[in-house]
Every structure is written in C-alpha cells, then in structure tokens.
Coordinates of C-alpha atoms and ligand atoms in Angstrom, one line a residue:
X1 CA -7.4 -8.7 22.7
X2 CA -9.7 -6.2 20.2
X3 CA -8.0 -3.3 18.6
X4 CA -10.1 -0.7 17.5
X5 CA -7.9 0.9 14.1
X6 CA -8.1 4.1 12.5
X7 CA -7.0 5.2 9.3
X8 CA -6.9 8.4 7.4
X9 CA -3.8 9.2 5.7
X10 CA -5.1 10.2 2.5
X11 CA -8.4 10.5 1.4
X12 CA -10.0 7.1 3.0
X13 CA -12.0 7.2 6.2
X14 CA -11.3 3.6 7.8
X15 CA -11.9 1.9 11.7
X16 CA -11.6 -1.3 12.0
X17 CA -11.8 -4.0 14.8
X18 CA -9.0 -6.6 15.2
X19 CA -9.2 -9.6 17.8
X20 CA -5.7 -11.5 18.7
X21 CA -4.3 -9.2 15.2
X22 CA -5.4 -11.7 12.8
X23 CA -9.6 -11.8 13.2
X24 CA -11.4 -8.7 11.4
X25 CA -14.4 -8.7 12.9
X26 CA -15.1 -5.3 11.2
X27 CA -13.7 -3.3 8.6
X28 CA -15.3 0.1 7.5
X29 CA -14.0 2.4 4.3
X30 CA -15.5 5.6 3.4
X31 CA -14.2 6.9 0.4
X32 CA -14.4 10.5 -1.2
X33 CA -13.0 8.8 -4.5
X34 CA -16.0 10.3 -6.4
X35 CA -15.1 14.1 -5.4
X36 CA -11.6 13.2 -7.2
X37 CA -12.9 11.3 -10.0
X38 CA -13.6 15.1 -10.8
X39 CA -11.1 16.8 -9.7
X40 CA -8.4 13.8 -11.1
X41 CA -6.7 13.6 -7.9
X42 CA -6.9 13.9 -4.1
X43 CA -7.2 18.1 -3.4
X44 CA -5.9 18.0 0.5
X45 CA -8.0 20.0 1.9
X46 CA -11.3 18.7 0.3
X47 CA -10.3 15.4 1.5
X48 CA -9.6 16.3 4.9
X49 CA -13.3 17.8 5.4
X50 CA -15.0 14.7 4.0
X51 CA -12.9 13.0 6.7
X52 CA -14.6 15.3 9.2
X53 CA -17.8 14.3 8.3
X54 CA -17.2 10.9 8.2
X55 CA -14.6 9.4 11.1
X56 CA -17.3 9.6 13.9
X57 CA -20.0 7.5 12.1
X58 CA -17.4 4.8 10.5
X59 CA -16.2 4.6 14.1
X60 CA -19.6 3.9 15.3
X61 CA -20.2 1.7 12.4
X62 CA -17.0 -0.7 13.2
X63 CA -18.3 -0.8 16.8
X64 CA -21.9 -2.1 15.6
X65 CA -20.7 -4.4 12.7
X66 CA -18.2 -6.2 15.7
X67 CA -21.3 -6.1 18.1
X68 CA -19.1 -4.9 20.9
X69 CA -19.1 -1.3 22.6
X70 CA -16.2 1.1 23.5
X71 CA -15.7 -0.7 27.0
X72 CA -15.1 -3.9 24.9
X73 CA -12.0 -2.4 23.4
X74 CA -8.8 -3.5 24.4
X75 CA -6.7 -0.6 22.7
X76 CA -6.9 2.3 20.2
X77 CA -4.6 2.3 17.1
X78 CA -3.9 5.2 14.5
X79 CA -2.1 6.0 11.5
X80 CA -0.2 9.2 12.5
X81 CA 1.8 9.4 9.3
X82 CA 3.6 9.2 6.9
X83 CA 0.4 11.4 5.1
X84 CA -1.3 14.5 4.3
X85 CA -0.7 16.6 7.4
X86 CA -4.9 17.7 7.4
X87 CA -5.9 14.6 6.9
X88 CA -3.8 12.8 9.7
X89 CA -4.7 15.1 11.6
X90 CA -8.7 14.2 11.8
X91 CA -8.0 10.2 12.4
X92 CA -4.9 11.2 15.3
X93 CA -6.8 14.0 16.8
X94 CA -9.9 11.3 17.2
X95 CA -8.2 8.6 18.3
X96 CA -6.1 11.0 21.3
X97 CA -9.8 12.4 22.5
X98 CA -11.4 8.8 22.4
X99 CA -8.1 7.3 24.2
X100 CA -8.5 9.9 26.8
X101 CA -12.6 9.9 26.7
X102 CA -12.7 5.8 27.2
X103 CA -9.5 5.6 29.4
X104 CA -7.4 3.4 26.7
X105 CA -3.6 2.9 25.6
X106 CA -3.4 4.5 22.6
X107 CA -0.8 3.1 19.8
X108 CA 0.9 5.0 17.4
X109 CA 1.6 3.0 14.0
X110 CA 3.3 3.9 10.5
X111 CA 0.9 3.6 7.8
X112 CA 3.2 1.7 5.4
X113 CA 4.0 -0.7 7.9
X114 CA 0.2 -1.0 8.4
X115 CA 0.0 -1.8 4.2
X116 CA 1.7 -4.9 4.9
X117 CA 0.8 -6.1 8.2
X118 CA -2.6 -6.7 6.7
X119 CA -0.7 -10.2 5.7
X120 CA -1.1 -11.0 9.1
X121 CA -4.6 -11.0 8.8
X122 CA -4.8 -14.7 7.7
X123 CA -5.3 -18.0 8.4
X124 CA -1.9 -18.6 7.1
X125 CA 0.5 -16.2 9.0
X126 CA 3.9 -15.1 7.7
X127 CA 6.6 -16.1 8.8
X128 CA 9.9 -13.8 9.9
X129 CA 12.1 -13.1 8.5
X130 CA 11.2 -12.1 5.1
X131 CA 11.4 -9.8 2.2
X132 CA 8.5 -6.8 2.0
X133 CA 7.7 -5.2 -0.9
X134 CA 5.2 -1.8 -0.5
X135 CA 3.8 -0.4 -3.8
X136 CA 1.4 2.2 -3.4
X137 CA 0.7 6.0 -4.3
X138 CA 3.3 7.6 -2.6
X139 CA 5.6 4.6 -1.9
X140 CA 7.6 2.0 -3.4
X141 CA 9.6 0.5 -0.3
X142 CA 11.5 -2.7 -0.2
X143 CA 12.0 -4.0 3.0
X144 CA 13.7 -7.0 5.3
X145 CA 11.4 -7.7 7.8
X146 CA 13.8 -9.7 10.6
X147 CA 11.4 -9.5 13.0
X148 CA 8.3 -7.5 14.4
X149 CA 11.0 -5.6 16.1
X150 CA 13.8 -5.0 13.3
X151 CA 12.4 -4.3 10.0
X152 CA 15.6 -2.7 7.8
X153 CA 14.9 -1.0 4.7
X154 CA 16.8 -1.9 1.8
X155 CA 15.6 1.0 -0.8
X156 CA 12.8 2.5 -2.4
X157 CA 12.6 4.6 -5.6
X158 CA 14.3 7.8 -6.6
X159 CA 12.1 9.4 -7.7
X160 CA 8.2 8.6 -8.9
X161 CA 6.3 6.0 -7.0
X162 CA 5.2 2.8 -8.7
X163 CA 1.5 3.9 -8.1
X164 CA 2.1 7.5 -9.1
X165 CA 3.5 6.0 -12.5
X166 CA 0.1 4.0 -12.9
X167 CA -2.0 7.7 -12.4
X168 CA 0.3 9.7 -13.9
X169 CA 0.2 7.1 -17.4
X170 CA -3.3 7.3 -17.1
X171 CA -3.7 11.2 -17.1
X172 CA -1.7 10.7 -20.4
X173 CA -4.0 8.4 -21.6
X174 CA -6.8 10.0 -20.6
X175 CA -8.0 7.4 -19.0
X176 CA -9.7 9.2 -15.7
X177 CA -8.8 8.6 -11.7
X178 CA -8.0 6.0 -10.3
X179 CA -5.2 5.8 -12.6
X180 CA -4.1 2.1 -11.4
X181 CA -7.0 0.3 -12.3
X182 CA -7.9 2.1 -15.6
X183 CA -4.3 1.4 -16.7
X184 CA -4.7 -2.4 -15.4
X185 CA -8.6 -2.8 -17.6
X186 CA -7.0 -1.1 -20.6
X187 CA -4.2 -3.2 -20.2
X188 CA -5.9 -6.6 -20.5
X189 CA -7.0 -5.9 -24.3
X190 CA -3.3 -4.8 -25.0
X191 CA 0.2 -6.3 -26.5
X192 CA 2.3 -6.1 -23.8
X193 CA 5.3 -6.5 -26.4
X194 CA 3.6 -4.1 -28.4
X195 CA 6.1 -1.0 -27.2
X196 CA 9.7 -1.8 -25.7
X197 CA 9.8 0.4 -22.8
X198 CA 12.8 0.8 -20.6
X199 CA 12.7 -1.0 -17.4
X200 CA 14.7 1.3 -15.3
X201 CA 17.7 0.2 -12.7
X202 CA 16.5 -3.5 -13.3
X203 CA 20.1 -5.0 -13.0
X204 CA 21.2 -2.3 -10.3
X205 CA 22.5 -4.7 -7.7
X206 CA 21.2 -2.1 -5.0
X207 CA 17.4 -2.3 -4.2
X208 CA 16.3 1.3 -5.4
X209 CA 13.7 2.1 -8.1
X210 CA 13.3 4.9 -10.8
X211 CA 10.1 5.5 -12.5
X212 CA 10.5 8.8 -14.2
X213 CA 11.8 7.2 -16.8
X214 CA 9.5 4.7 -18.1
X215 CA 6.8 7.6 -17.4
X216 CA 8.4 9.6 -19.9
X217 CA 9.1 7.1 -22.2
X218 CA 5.5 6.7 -22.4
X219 CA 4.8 10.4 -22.6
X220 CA 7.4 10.1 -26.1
X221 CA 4.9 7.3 -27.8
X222 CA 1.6 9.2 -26.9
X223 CA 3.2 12.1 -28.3
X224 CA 4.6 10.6 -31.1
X225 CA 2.3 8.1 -32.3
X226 CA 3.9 7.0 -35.6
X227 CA 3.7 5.0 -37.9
X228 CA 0.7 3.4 -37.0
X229 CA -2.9 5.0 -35.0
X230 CA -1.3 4.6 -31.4
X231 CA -3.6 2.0 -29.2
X232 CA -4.3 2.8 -26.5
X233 CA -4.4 -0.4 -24.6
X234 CA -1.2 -1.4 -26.0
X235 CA 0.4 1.1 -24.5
X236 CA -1.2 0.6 -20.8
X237 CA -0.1 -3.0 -21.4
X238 CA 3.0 -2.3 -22.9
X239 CA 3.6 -0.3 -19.7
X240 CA 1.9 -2.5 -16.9
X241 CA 4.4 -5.0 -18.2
X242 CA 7.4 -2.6 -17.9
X243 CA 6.4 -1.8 -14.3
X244 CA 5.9 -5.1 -13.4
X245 CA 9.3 -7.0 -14.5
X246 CA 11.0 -4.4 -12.4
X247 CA 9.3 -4.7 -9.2
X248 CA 9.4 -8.4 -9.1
X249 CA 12.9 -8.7 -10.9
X250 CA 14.2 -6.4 -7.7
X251 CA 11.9 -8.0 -5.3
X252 CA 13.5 -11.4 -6.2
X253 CA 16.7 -10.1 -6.3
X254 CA 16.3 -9.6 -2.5
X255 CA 14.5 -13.0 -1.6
X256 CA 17.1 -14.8 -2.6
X257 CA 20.1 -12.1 -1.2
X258 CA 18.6 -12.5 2.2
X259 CA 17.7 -16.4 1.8
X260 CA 14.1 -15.9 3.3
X261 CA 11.4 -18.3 3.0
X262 CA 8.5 -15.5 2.8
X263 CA 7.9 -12.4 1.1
X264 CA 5.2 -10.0 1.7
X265 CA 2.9 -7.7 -1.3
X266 CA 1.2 -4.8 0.3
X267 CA 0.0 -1.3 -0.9
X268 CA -2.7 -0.8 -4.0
X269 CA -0.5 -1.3 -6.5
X270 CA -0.8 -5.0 -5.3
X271 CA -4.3 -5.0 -6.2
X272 CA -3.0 -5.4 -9.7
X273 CA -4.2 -8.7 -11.4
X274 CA -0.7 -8.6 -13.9
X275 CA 1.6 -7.8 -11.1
X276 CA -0.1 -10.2 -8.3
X277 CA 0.2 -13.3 -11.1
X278 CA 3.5 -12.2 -11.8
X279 CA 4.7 -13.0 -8.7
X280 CA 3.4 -16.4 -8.6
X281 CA 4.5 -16.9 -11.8
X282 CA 8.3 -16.4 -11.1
X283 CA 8.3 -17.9 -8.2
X284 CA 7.2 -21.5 -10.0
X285 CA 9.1 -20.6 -13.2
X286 CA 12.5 -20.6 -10.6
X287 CA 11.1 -23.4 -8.2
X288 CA 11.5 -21.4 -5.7
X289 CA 10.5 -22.5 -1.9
X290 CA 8.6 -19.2 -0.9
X291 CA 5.4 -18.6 0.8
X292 CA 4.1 -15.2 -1.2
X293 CA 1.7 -13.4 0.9
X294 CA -0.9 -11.5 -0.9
X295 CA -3.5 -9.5 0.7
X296 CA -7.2 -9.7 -0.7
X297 CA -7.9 -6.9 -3.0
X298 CA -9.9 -5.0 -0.8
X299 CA -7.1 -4.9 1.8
X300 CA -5.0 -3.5 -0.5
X301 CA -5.7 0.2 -0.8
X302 CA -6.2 2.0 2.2
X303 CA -7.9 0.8 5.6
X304 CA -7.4 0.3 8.9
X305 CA -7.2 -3.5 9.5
X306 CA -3.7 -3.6 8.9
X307 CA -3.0 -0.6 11.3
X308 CA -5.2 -2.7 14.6
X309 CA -2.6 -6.0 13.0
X310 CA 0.8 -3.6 13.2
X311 CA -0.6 -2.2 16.7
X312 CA -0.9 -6.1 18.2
X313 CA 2.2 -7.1 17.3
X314 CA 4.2 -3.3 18.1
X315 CA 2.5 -3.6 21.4
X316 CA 3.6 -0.5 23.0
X317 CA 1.1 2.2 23.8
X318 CA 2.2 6.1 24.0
X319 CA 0.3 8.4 26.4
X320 CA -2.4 10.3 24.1
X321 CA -0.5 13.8 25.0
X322 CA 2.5 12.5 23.4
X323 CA 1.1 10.5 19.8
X324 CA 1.2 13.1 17.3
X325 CA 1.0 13.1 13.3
X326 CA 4.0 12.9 11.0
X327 CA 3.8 13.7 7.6
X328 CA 7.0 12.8 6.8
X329 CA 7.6 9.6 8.9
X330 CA 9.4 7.4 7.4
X331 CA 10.7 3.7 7.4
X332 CA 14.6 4.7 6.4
X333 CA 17.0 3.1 9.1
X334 CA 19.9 2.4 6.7
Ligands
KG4_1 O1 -2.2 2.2 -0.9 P1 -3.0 3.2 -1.6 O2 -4.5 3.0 -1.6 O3 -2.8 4.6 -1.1 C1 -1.5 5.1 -0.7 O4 -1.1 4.9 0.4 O5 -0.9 5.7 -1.7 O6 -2.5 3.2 -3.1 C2 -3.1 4.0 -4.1 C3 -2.4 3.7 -5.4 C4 -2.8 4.6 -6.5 O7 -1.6 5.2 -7.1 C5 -3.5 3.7 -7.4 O8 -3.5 4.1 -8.8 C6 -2.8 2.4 -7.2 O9 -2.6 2.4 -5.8 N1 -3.7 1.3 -7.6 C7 -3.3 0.4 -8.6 C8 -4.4 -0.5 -8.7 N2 -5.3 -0.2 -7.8 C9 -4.9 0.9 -7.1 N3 -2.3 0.4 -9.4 C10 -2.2 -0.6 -10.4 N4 -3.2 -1.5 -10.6 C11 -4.4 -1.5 -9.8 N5 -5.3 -2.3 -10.0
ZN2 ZN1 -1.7 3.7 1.7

C-alpha cells in the first residue's frame, strides 16, 4: 500500500511516498529557512506563500523520485494541524482537491503524532506499548503510546517549549536562527558545569515541564556577566545540559512508571547530538532493558514521512468535504 504524505505545518514544504508505512521511497523538503535566517524567525504569512510556490512541484517531485504516478497511489495523507492556520491551510487545501481530482481516501493525521511515527520508518519497528517523548518548537509532549489506537498523554510543559528554549537562548546569545543547532555547535566548545542552572520540575512526580525558568536564568548570566568575561559557549553548554537532564530525567521517570520495553524520540529537538547520547547513556548507566528509538536526523525536523507512517497504521480515511485544518489540535485526552 503507497501513501502519498503532505506536510506543511510550519514553514517546511514536504510529500513523501510511504509503501507498507515503513519503506520511504521518497521524501522531499523545501525549506524557506533562509527567508528567516533574516527575519530570526518564521513570519506566518511569508511562510505560507513560499508554501504556495512550492507544494505543487515537491508533490511532483515525490511522485518522480518513487517512479510511480498518481494512479499508483493507494491513499493521500495530510497534516491538518496542530499549526499555523495559513500554512495548513496550503498542504490541506491540496491534498482535499487532489483526493477529489484522483478519486482517493484521503487521511487526516496530527502532526505531532506524525513526529514520532517516523520511528516506524525502520528496519527495526517499535514495539507497543511504550513511552513517547515529542520535543520540538512548539511542543514538548510526553506520551503512553498503548497502542496505534490509545495513545494517552501524560503531560507536556507549562509554559515554553523545549525547542523554543533552544531559539529563544540563542536570540540572547546572539547566535542567529535556527536557534537549536547554534546553541548545540556552541555548546560542544563549552563547560557544561561551567553555570549551575536550575533544572525546573525535575523531581515533580507528575510528567509536566517548565522552561521559562531556566530561559531566564540564562537571560540573568548574559546580563550579568561577572566576575569573569562571560563565554559564550559555556553558557550554551551550561544550558544544553540543563535542558537535557530534565527531559530524559522525566522521560525515564515514565519508562519505568509504565514498565514499557520501548520509548520513542521524535521532534527537532531530537536532532540534538547531547540530548540523543544522553539517552543512551542513561539507559546503560541504569541497565535498563529498553529499545530507544531515534529517528535519523533528517527525520527529525519537519517532513512528511512520518505523516504517510501515522496515516498506515490510523487507517481510517475521512471524505475530503469533511478533513479540515486545526490549529489548535491537540493530543490532551487526560
Ligand atoms: O519539529 P520541528 O522541526 O518543528 C516544529 O514542529 O516545531 O522543530 C523545530 C525546533 C526548533 O525550535 C529548533 O531550534 C529545534 O527544533 N532544533 C534543535 C536542533 N535542531 C532543531 N534543538 C536543539 N538542537 C538541535 N540540533
Ligand atoms: Zn514539527
């Protein structure tokens, strides 16, 4: 069965083809990342018309790289939130006209369930049930995944998202956009023990997050740089490190709460060298009998294998007159 996926929550163009939900045979991004590199940040409506431009050609260029052609196509799969409404929009909107133009079912799918379905999108499959953790720019989501069908969320942050943190550090170090991977190249020439910044709601025993805090807290030092010239690095690795302990502290927490013998990493904060060792490391550190699933860098960020994946294994089409975007969808059940 081949899934044609398309993503555009945010500022990435993507359309992928999935066979069976674990064979990419094609996976196109566009990016408009340098039209924020100047602005330092996605501007919605900038985004949105790049997408215009771009959706119909990625499309056609998913198509070609799979060698197959529309009547090939088993289903069509789209992100319809949550996202930036203009932006959802141009991917849903597509996907509705080319359902009804081709005569396909047509499958709505969450993009941060998409994030981590791209796990599924290996040789070695994951098996349920099992503890999710979702780190990107907008989310930070921690969720038991019992089955395809029950996924319960278990809490998410109060405030900042893990990502955000990353861009929002990096604004204050002035290291440019993306924030996430200027903070994790500055970091590798820091001390990590160089500040001692607070790891927010660490030993909380619920499963929420809280990033303001630690944001702030590094706001304080870059302010304040005394005694010494502050470093730079130092602080991005001083920080990483902070941002790190909690997520996988809390993550753990979880694993071993609900007794599951997988957890799946999805989102771009998982592109993160620090964070993705991290886990590894605590899970030989404790001896701990866990398959970690971590997708491949580039199917961290944004793209639209993972949303073909989700689609196989949600299954269930929606008649294109009734898939619509959602903002604001969101994965809360509890
Ligand atoms: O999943 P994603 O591409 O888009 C959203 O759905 O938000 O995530 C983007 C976020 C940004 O905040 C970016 O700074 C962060 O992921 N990010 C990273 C790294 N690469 C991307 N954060 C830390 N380290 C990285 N290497
Ligand atoms: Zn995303």
């Amino acid at each position: 069965m081949k899934i044609l996926g398309i993503e555009t929550s945010c500022d990435e163009t993507a359309a992928t083809v999935v066979a069976d939900g674990r064979n990419l045979l094609a996976n196109i991004v566009a990016s408009s990342v340098d039209l924020q590199k100047r602005t330092l940040g996605v501007v919605p409506e900038v985004a949105a018309r790049e997408q215009l431009r771009y959706i119909i050609p990625v499309i056609n260029e998913s198509l070609k790289k799979a060698g197959i052609s529309p009547a090939d196509i088993d289903a069509l799969a789209v992100t319809v939130g949550p996202g930036l409404i203009g932006s959802l929009l141009v991917g849903v909107e597509t996907a509705r006209a080319l359902a009804f133009a081709w005569q396909k079912p047509l499958i709505p799918v969450n993009h941060l369930l998409a994030h981590l379905y791209v796990n599924w999108l290996s040789d070695s499959q994951p098996t349920l049930p099992g503890i999710a953790l979702l780190v990107s720019g907008g989310h930070t989501e921690l969720l038991y995944f019992e089955s395809h069908e029950k996924i319960v969320w278990l809490g998410g942050t109060l405030d900042d998202a893990a990502g955000e943190s990353f861009d929002k550090v990096a604004r204050l170090l002035n290291l440019g956009y993306p924030g996430g991977p200027a903070v994790e190249q500055a970091a590798e020439k820091g001390n990590p023990y160089a500040f001692n910044f607070p790891r927010p709601m660490i030993n909380d025993s619920n499963f929420d997050f809280s990033f303001s805090g630690l944001k702030t807290a590094v706001r304080l030092a870059v302010k304040n740089p005394s005694p010494m010239k502050l470093s730079t690095e130092d602080v991005a690795a001083s920080f990483q490190s902070a941002a790190t302990e909690v997520l996988v502290k809390k993550t753990f927490r979880a694993v071993r709460e609900y007794r599951v013998k997988s957890l799946l990493l999805g989102g771009g904060v998982i592109a993160n060298k620090f964070l993705r060792r991290a886990f590894l490391d605590y899970r030989e550190r404790n001896q701990l009998n866990l398959d970690i699933h971590i997708p491949p860098l580039l199917l961290c960020t944004d793209n639209a294998a993972g949303v073909a994946a989700a689609a196989f294994y949600k299954g269930q089409s929606e008649p294109w007159q009734t898939v619509a975007a959602n903002p604001n969808l969101s994965l809360c059940t509890k």
